[in-house]
Coordinates of C-alpha atoms in Angstrom, one line a residue:
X6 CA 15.3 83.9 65.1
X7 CA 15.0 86.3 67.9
X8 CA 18.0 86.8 69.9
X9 CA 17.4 90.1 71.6
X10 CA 15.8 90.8 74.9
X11 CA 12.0 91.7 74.5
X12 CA 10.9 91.2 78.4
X13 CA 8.1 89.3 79.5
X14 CA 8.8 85.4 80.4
X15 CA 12.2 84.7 82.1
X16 CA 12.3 81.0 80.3
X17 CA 11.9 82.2 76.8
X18 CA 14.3 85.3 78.0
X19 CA 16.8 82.3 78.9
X20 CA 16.2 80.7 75.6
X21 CA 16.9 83.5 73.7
X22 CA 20.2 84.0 75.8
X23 CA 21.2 80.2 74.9
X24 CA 20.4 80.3 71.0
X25 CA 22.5 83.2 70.8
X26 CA 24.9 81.8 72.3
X27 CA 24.7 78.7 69.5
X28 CA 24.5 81.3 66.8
X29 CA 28.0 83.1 68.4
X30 CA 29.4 79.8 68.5
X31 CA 28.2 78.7 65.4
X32 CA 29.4 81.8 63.1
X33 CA 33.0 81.3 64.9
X34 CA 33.4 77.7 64.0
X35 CA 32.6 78.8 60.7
X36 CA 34.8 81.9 60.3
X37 CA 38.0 80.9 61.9
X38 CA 38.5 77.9 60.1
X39 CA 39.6 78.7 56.2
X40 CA 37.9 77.0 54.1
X41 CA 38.1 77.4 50.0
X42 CA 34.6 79.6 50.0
X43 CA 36.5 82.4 51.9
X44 CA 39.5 82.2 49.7
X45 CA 37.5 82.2 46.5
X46 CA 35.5 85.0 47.8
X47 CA 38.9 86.6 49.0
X48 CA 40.2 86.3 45.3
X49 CA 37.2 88.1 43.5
X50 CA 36.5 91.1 45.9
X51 CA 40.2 91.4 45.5
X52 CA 39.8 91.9 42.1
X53 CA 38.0 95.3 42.9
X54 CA 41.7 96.8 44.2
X55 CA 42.7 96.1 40.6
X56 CA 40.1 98.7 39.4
X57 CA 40.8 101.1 41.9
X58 CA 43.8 101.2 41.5
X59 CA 43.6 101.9 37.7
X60 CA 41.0 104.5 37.8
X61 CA 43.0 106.5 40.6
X62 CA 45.9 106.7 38.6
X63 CA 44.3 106.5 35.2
X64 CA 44.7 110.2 34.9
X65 CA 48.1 110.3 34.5
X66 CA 47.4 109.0 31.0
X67 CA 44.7 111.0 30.3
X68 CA 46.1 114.3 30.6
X69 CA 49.7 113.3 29.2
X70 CA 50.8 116.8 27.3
X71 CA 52.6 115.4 24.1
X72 CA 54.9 118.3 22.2
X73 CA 52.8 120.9 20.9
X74 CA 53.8 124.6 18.9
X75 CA 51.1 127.1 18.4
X76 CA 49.5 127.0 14.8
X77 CA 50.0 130.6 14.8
X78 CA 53.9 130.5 15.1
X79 CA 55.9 127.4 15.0
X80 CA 58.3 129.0 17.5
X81 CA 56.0 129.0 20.0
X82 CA 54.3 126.8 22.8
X83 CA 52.5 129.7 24.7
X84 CA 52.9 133.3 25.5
X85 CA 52.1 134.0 21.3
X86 CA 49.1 136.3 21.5
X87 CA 47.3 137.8 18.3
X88 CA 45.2 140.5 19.1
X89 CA 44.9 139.9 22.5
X90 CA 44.2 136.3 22.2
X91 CA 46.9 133.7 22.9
X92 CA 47.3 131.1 19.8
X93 CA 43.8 131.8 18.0
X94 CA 44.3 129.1 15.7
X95 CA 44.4 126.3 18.2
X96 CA 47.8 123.9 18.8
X97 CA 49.6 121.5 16.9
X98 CA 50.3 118.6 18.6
X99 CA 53.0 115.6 17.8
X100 CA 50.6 113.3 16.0
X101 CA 53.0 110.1 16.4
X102 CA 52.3 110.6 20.6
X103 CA 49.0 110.2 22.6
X104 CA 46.0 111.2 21.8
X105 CA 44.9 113.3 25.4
X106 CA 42.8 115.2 27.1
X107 CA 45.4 117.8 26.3
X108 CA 44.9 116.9 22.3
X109 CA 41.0 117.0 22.5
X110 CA 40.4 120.3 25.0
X111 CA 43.9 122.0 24.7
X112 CA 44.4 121.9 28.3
X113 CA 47.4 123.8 28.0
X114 CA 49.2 127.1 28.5
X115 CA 46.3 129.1 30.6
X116 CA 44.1 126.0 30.5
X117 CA 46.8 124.1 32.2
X118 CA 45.0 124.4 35.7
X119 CA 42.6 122.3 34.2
X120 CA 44.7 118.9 34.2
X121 CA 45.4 119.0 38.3
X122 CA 41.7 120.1 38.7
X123 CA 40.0 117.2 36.7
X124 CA 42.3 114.9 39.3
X125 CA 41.5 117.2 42.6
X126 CA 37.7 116.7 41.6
X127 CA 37.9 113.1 41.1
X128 CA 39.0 113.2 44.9
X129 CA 36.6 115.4 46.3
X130 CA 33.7 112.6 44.5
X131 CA 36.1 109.8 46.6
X132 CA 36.3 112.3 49.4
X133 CA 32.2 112.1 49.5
X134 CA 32.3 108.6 49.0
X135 CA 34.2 107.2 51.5
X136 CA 31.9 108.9 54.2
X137 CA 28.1 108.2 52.5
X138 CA 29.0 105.1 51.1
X139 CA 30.4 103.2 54.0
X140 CA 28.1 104.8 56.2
X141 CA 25.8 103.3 53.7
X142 CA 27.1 99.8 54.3
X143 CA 26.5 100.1 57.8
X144 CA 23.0 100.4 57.4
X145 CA 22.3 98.5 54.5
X146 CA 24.7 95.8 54.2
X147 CA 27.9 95.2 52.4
X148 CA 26.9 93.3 49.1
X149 CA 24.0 95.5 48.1
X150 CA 26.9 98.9 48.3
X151 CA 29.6 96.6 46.8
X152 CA 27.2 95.8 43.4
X153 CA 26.0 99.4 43.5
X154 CA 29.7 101.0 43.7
X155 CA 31.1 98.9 41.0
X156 CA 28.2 99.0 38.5
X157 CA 27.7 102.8 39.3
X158 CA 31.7 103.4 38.4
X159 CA 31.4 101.3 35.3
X160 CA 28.5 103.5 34.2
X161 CA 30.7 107.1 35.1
X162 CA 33.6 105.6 33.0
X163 CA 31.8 104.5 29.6
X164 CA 30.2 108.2 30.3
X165 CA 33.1 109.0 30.1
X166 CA 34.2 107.7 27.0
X167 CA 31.2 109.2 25.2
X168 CA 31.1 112.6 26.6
X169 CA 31.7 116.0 24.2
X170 CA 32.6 118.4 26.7
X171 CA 35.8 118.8 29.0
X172 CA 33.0 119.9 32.3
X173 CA 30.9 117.2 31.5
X174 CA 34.1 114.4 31.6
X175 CA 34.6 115.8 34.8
X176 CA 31.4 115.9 36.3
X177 CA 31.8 112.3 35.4
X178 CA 34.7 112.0 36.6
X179 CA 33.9 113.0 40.3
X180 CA 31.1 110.7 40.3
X181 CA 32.7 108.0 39.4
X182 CA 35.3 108.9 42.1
X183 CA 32.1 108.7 44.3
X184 CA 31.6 104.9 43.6
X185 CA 35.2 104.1 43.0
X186 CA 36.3 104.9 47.1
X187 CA 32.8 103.1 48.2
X188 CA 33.9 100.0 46.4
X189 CA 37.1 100.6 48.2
X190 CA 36.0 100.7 51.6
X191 CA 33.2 98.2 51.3
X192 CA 34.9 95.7 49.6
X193 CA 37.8 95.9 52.0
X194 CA 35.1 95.8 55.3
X195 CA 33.6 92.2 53.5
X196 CA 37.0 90.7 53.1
X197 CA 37.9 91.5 56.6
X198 CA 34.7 89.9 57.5
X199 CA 35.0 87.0 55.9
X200 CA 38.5 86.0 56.9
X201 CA 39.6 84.3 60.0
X202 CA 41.7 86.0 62.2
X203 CA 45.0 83.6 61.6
X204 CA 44.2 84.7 58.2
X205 CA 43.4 88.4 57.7
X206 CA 47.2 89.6 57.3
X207 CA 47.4 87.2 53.8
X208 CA 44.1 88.6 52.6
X209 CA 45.1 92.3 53.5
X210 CA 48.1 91.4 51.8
X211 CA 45.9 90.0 48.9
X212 CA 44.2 92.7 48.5
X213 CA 46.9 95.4 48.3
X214 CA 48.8 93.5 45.6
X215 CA 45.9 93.5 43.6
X216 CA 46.5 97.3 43.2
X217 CA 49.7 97.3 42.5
X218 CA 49.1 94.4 39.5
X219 CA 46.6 96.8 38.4
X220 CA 48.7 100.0 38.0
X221 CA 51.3 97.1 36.0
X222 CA 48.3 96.2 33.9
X223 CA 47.6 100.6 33.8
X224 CA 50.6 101.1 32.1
X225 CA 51.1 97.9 29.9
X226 CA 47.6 98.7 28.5
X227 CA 48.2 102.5 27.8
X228 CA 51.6 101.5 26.4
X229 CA 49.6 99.7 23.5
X230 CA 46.4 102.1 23.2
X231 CA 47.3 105.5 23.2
X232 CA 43.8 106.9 22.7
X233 CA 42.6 108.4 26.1
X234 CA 38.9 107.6 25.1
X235 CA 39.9 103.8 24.3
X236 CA 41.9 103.2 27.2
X237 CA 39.0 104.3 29.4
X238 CA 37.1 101.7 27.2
X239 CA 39.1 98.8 27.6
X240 CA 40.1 98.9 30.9
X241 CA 36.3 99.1 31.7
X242 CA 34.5 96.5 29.8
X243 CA 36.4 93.6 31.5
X244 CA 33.9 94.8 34.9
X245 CA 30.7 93.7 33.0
X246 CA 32.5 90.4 33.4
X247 CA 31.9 90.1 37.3
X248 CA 27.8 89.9 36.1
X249 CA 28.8 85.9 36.3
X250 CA 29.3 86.1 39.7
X251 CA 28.8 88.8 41.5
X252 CA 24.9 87.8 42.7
X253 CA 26.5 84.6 44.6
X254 CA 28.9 86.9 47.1
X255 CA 27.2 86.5 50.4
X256 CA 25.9 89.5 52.9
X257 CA 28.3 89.6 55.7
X258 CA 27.5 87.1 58.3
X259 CA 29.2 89.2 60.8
X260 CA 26.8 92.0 59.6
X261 CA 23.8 90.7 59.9
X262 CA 24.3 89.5 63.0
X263 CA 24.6 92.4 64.9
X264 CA 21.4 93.8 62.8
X265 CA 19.8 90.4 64.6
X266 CA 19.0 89.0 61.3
X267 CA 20.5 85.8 62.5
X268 CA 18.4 83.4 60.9
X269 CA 19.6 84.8 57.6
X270 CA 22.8 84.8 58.3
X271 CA 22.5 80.7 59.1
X272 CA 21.5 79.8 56.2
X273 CA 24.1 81.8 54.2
X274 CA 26.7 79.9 57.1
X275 CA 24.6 76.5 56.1
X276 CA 25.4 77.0 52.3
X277 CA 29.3 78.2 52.8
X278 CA 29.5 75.1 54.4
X279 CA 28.1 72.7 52.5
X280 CA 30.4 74.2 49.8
X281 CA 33.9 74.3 51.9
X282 CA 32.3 70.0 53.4
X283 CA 32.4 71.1 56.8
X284 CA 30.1 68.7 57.7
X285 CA 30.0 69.5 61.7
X286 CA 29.0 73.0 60.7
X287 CA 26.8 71.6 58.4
X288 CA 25.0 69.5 61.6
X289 CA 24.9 72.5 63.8
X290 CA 23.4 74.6 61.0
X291 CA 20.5 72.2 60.6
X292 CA 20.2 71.8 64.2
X293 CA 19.9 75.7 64.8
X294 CA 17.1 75.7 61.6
X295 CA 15.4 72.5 63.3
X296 CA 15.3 73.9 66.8
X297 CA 14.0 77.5 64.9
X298 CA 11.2 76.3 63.7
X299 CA 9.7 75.0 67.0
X300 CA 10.1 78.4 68.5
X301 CA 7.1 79.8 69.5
X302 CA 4.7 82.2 67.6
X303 CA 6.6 85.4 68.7
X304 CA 9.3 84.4 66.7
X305 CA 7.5 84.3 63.4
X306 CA 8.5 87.0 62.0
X307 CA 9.9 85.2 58.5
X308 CA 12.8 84.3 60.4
X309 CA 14.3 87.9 60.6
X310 CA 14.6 90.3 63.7
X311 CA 15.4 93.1 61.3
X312 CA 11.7 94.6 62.8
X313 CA 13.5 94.8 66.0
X314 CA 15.0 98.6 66.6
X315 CA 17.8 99.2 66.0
X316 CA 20.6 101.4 67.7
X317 CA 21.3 103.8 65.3
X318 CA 25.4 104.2 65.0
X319 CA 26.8 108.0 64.1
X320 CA 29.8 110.2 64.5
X321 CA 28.2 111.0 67.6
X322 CA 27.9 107.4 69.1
X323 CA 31.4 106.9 68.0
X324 CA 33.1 109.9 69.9
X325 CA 31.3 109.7 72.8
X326 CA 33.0 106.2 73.3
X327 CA 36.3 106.6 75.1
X328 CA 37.5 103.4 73.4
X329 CA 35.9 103.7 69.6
X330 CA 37.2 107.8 69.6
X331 CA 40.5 106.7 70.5
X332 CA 40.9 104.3 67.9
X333 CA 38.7 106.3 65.4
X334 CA 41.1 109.6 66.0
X335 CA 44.5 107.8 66.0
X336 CA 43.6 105.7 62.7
X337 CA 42.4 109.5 61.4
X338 CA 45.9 110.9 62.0
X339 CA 47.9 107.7 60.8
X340 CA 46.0 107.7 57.4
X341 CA 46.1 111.3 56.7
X342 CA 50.3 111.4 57.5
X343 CA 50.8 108.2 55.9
X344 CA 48.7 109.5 52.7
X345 CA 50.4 113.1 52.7
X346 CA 53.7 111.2 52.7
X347 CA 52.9 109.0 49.6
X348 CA 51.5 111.4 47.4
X349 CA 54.1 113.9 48.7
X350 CA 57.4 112.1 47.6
X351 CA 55.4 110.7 44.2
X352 CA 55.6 114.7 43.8
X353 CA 58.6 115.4 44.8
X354 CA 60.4 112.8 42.9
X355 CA 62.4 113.5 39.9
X356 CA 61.2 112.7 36.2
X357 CA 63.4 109.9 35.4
X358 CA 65.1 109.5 32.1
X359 CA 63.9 106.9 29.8
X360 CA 60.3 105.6 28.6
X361 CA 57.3 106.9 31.0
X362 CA 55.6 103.7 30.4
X363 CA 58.3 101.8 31.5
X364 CA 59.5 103.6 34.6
X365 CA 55.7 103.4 35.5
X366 CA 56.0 99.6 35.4
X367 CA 58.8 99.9 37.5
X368 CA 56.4 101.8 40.0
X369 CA 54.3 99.1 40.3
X370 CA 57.1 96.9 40.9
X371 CA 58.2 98.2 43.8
X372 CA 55.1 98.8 45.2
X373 CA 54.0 95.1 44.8
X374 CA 57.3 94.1 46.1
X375 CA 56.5 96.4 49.2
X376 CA 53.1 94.7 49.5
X377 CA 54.6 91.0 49.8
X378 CA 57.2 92.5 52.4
X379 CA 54.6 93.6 54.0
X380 CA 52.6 90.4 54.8
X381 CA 55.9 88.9 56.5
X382 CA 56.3 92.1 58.4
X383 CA 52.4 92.3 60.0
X384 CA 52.0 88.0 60.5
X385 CA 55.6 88.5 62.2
X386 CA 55.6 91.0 63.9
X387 CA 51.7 92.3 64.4
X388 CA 50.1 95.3 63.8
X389 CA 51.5 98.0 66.3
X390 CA 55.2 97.9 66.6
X391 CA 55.3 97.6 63.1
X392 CA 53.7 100.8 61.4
X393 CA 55.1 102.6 64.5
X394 CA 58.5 101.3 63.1
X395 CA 57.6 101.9 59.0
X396 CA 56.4 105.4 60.2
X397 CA 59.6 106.5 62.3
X398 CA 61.4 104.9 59.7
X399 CA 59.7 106.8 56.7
X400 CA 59.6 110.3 59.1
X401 CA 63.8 109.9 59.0
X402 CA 64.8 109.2 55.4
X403 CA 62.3 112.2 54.5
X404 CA 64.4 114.1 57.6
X405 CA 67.4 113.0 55.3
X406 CA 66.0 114.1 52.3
X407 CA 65.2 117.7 53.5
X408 CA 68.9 118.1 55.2
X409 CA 70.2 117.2 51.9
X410 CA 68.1 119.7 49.7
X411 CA 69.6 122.4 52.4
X412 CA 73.2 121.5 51.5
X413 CA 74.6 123.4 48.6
X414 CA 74.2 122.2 45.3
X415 CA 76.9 120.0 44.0
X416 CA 77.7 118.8 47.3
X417 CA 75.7 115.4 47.1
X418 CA 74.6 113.3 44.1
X419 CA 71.0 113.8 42.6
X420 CA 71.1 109.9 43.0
X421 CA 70.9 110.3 46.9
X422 CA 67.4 111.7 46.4
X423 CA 66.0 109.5 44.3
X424 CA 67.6 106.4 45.9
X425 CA 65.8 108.0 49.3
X426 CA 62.7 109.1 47.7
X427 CA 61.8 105.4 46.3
X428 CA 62.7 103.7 49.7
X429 CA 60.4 106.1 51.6
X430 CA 57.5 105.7 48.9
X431 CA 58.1 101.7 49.5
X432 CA 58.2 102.2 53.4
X433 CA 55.2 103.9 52.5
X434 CA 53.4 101.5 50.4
X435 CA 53.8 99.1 53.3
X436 CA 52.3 101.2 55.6
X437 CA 49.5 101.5 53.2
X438 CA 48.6 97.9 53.9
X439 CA 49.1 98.1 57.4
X440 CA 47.2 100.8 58.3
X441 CA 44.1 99.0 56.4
X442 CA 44.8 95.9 58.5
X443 CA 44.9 97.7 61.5
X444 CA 42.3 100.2 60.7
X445 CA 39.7 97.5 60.3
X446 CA 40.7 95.4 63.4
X447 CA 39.9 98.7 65.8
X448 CA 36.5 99.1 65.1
X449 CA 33.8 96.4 65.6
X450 CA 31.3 95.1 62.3
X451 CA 28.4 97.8 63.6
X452 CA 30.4 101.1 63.0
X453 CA 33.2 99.6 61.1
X454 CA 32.3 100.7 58.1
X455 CA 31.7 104.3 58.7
X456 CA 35.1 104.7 60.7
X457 CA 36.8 103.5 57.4
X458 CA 34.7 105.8 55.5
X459 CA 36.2 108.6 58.0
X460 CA 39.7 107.6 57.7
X461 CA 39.8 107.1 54.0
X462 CA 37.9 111.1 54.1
X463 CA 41.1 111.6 56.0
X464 CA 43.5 110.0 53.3
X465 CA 41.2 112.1 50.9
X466 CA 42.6 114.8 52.3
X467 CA 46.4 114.2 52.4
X468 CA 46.2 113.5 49.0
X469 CA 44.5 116.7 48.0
X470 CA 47.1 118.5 50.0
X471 CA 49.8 116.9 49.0
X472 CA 50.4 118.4 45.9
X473 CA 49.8 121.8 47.3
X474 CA 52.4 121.3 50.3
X475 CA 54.7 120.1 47.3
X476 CA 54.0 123.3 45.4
X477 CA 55.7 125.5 48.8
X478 CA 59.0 124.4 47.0
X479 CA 58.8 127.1 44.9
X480 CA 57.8 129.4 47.1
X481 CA 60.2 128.5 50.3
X482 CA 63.3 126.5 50.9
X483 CA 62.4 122.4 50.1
X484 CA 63.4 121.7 53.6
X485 CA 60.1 123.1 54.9
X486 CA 57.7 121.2 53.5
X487 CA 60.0 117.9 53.8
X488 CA 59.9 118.7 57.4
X489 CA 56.1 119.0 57.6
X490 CA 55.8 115.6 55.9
X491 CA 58.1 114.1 58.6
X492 CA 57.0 115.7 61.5
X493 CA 53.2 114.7 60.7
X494 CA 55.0 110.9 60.5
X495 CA 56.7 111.3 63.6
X496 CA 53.6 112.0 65.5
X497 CA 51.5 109.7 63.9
X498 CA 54.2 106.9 64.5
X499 CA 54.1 107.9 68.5
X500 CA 50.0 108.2 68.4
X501 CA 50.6 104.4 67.0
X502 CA 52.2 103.1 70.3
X503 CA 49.3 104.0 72.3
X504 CA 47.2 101.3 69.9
X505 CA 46.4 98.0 71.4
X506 CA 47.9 94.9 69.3
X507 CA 45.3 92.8 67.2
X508 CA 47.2 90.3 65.8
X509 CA 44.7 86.9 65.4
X510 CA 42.0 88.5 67.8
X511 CA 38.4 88.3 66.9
X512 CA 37.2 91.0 65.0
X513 CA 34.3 92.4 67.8
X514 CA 31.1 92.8 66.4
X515 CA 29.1 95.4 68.4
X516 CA 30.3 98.1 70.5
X517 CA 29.8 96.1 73.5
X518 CA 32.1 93.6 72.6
X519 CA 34.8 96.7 71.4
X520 CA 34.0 97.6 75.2
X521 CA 34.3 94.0 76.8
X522 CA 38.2 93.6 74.6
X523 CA 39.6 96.7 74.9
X524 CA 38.3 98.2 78.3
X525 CA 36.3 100.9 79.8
X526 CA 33.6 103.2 77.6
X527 CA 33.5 105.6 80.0
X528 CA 33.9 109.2 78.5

């Protein structure tokens, strides 16, 4: 089915014009009315937030330091040197705790730095990932990235689990990291695509709750198997699971329209619904196929325009589009502050008495509970006003946090903090979801997945410095870097305003449409 311009005979030109205009109409009947395809489809890519979630937390378990003494003297953890060589004979660890990285490489003392750098690694491979891999998507479609990316983790983690040496576990490690964000992004861009409008905030919602039942299901497992190389194992085989149904998700309709592939993409809209009984869909499916068929010979091209060229999207494309490189930039800055805030109070807050296991489940708790609070925050209230709000919001109790570490100690309660700390890491969660929701309603199917790849590079990136703006504490007074993080909301909170609202609109498919709903390209 041709539907792009190719000159020559104004009636076929006007043809052309009309069946694209069936297609348009067509694809919209189908994807703004929810039927139980799109929710079963909603509920198994969902389960792929479950596994990211695990495997970008997972390493909290894995390099776990038990209690340990030096062989050498029983007195001693580190700084016991014989002959110039600190503990000789190895360390002794608590043999009724974990079994960790720590046990197996004796990633401690001066091989500490090794436990932060396995986890930096791992998000320098998602770092990598979230640019090639949606950029990827864009050119090659969703479902052939989203089969890759979780087979091609699966494979890094039973590596994993049978590697010998502490580099090659890494090298693993990062690659896996690779796939794991792709998955992400992908995964997230197929939902979105899939959804109607009325109904994107629930499967956003969806979505994020997935990953906070996964870091529950993190910690219930790891409570029971306390082998690092197990855990990996069981948490992994479960994915070789999805080989019953991951060949019948569908390419993106939305997608393959705007690579003209249209006739595809009406067969896959004639199957989904026959499936959901939507019988008038049904009709105009058959009519479209019927009508195809007696197009003439230039059409015959096995009923796919992907021959036809192309524009080719980049960085570029995106910039130099006054509309796109507003969106694309603000997104960039809300991500990274939003990120950089997360990771930086999960730093900053206290160790908390009692089991680790169980104040992790607690974690998950509140994040999950953040997630649902979400959904009646974005349908409510849309998408602007309210992360501008969660962001101001967030920017103040962290204000609050840093004026109380500049008070004198003993003049508050420790309690203060935490009870601070957990409401700005739930205000945070929340804006997690929303900025996903939002993220993805800014930039149309053709580019959407390589500006998602860009702002998850940016979240990358507050989550890499996170830990290092955390790590100032020591070095000057807490209330500087508690300032950075709050300032950096602040800004992206006031960036936010300057967003159009997207609440129920149709996701735009090419950038002429992004052009035609938000306003002038001009540079």
């Amino acid at each position: 089915m041709h539907l792009t311009h190719h000159g020559g005979d104004p009636q076929m030109d006007t043809l052309r014009k009309s069946k694209a205009q069936e297609f348009g109409d067509l694809m919209q009947a189908l994807l703004e009315r929810k039927g139980k395809f799109q929710i079963i489809l909603i509920i198994l890519l969902s389960l792929n937030s479950m596994l990211i979630g695990i495997n970008h937390t997972i390493t909290t378990f894995h390099a776990y330091v038990p209690k340990f003494y030096c062989r050498d003297h029983i007195n001693y953890t580190c700084g016991y040197f014989v002959n110039g060589t600190e503990c000789p004979s190895g360390y002794h660890f608590d043999e009724n705790d974990d079994t960790t990285l720590a046990v197996e490489y004796s990633t401690v003392c001066r091989r500490a730095m090794l436990a932060p750098l396995i986890n930096s690694l791992y998000f320098v491979g998602v770092t990598l990932g979230s640019i090639v891999c949606s950029s990827m998507s864009d050119v090659y479609g969703r479902r052939k990235l989203v089969i890759a990316s979780l087979y091609g983790q699966a494979i890094m983690a039973l590596a994993q689990y049978v590697s010998t040496h502490l580099m090659l576990f890494i090298v693993f490690r990062l690659m896996q990291g690779f796939f794991i964000q792709g998955l992400q992004t992908v995964s997230y861009a197929l939902i979105m695509e899939y959804s109607p409008s009325r109904f994107r905030t629930v499967a956003a919602t969806y979505w994020e709750s997935n990953w906070a039942i996964g870091l529950g299901i993190l910690g219930a497992v790891a409570y029971f198997v306390r082998d690092w190389r197990m855990l990996t194992l069981v948490l992994t085989l479960p994915v070789f699971l999805t080989l019953s149904y991951v060949w019948y998700i569908p390419e993106s309709i939305v997608w393959l329209s705007t690579k003209g592939r249209c006739t595809e993409a009406t067969r896959i809209i004639h199957k989904i619904a026959k499936f959901n009984r939507n019988d008038e869909v049904v009709q105009q499916c058959n009519s479209l196929i019927l009508t195809e068929k007696d197009q003439p010979t230039d059409t015959a091209s096995g009923g796919n325009d992907s021959n036809v060229p192309q524009q080719k999207i980049t960085i570029g494309t995106l910039m130099k589009n006054k509309i796109l490189r507003k969106h694309l930039l603000s997104m960039i800055c809300v991500w990274f502050s939003v990120t950089l805030s997360y990771y930086g109070i999960l730093y900053f807050l206290p160790n908390l008495a009692g089991s680790r296991h169980l104040n992790w489940e607690y974690g998950a708790l509140i994040e999950l509970l953040s997630y649902i609070m979400s959904y009646f925050i974005f349908a409510g209230f849309g998408r602007r006003l309210p992360m501008a709000f969660l962001q101001y919001c967030n920017g103040g109790l962290i204000l609050f946090m840093a004026i109380l570490s500049a008070l004198p100690t003993g003049s508050y309660s420790q309690w203060w903090i935490v009870a601070t700390a957990l409401t700005a890491k739930g205000l945070a969660v929340s804006s997690f979801c929303g900025m996903f929701i939002f993220g993805s309603e800014l930039l149309p199917t053709a580019c959407r997945g390589l500006g998602l790849g860009l702002c998850g590079c940016s979240a990358r990136t507050g989550s890499l410095l996170a830990p290092q703006l955390m790590a100032l504490i020591g070095i000057l007074p807490t209330f500087v870097p508690l300032s950075i993080m709050s300032g950096l909301l602040v800004l992206a909170a006031t960036i936010t305003l300057f967003l159009p609202e997207t609440l129920s609109t149709i996701l735009p498919n090419t950038i002429e449409e992004a052009n035609q709903t938000w306003g002038s390209p001009e540079i």
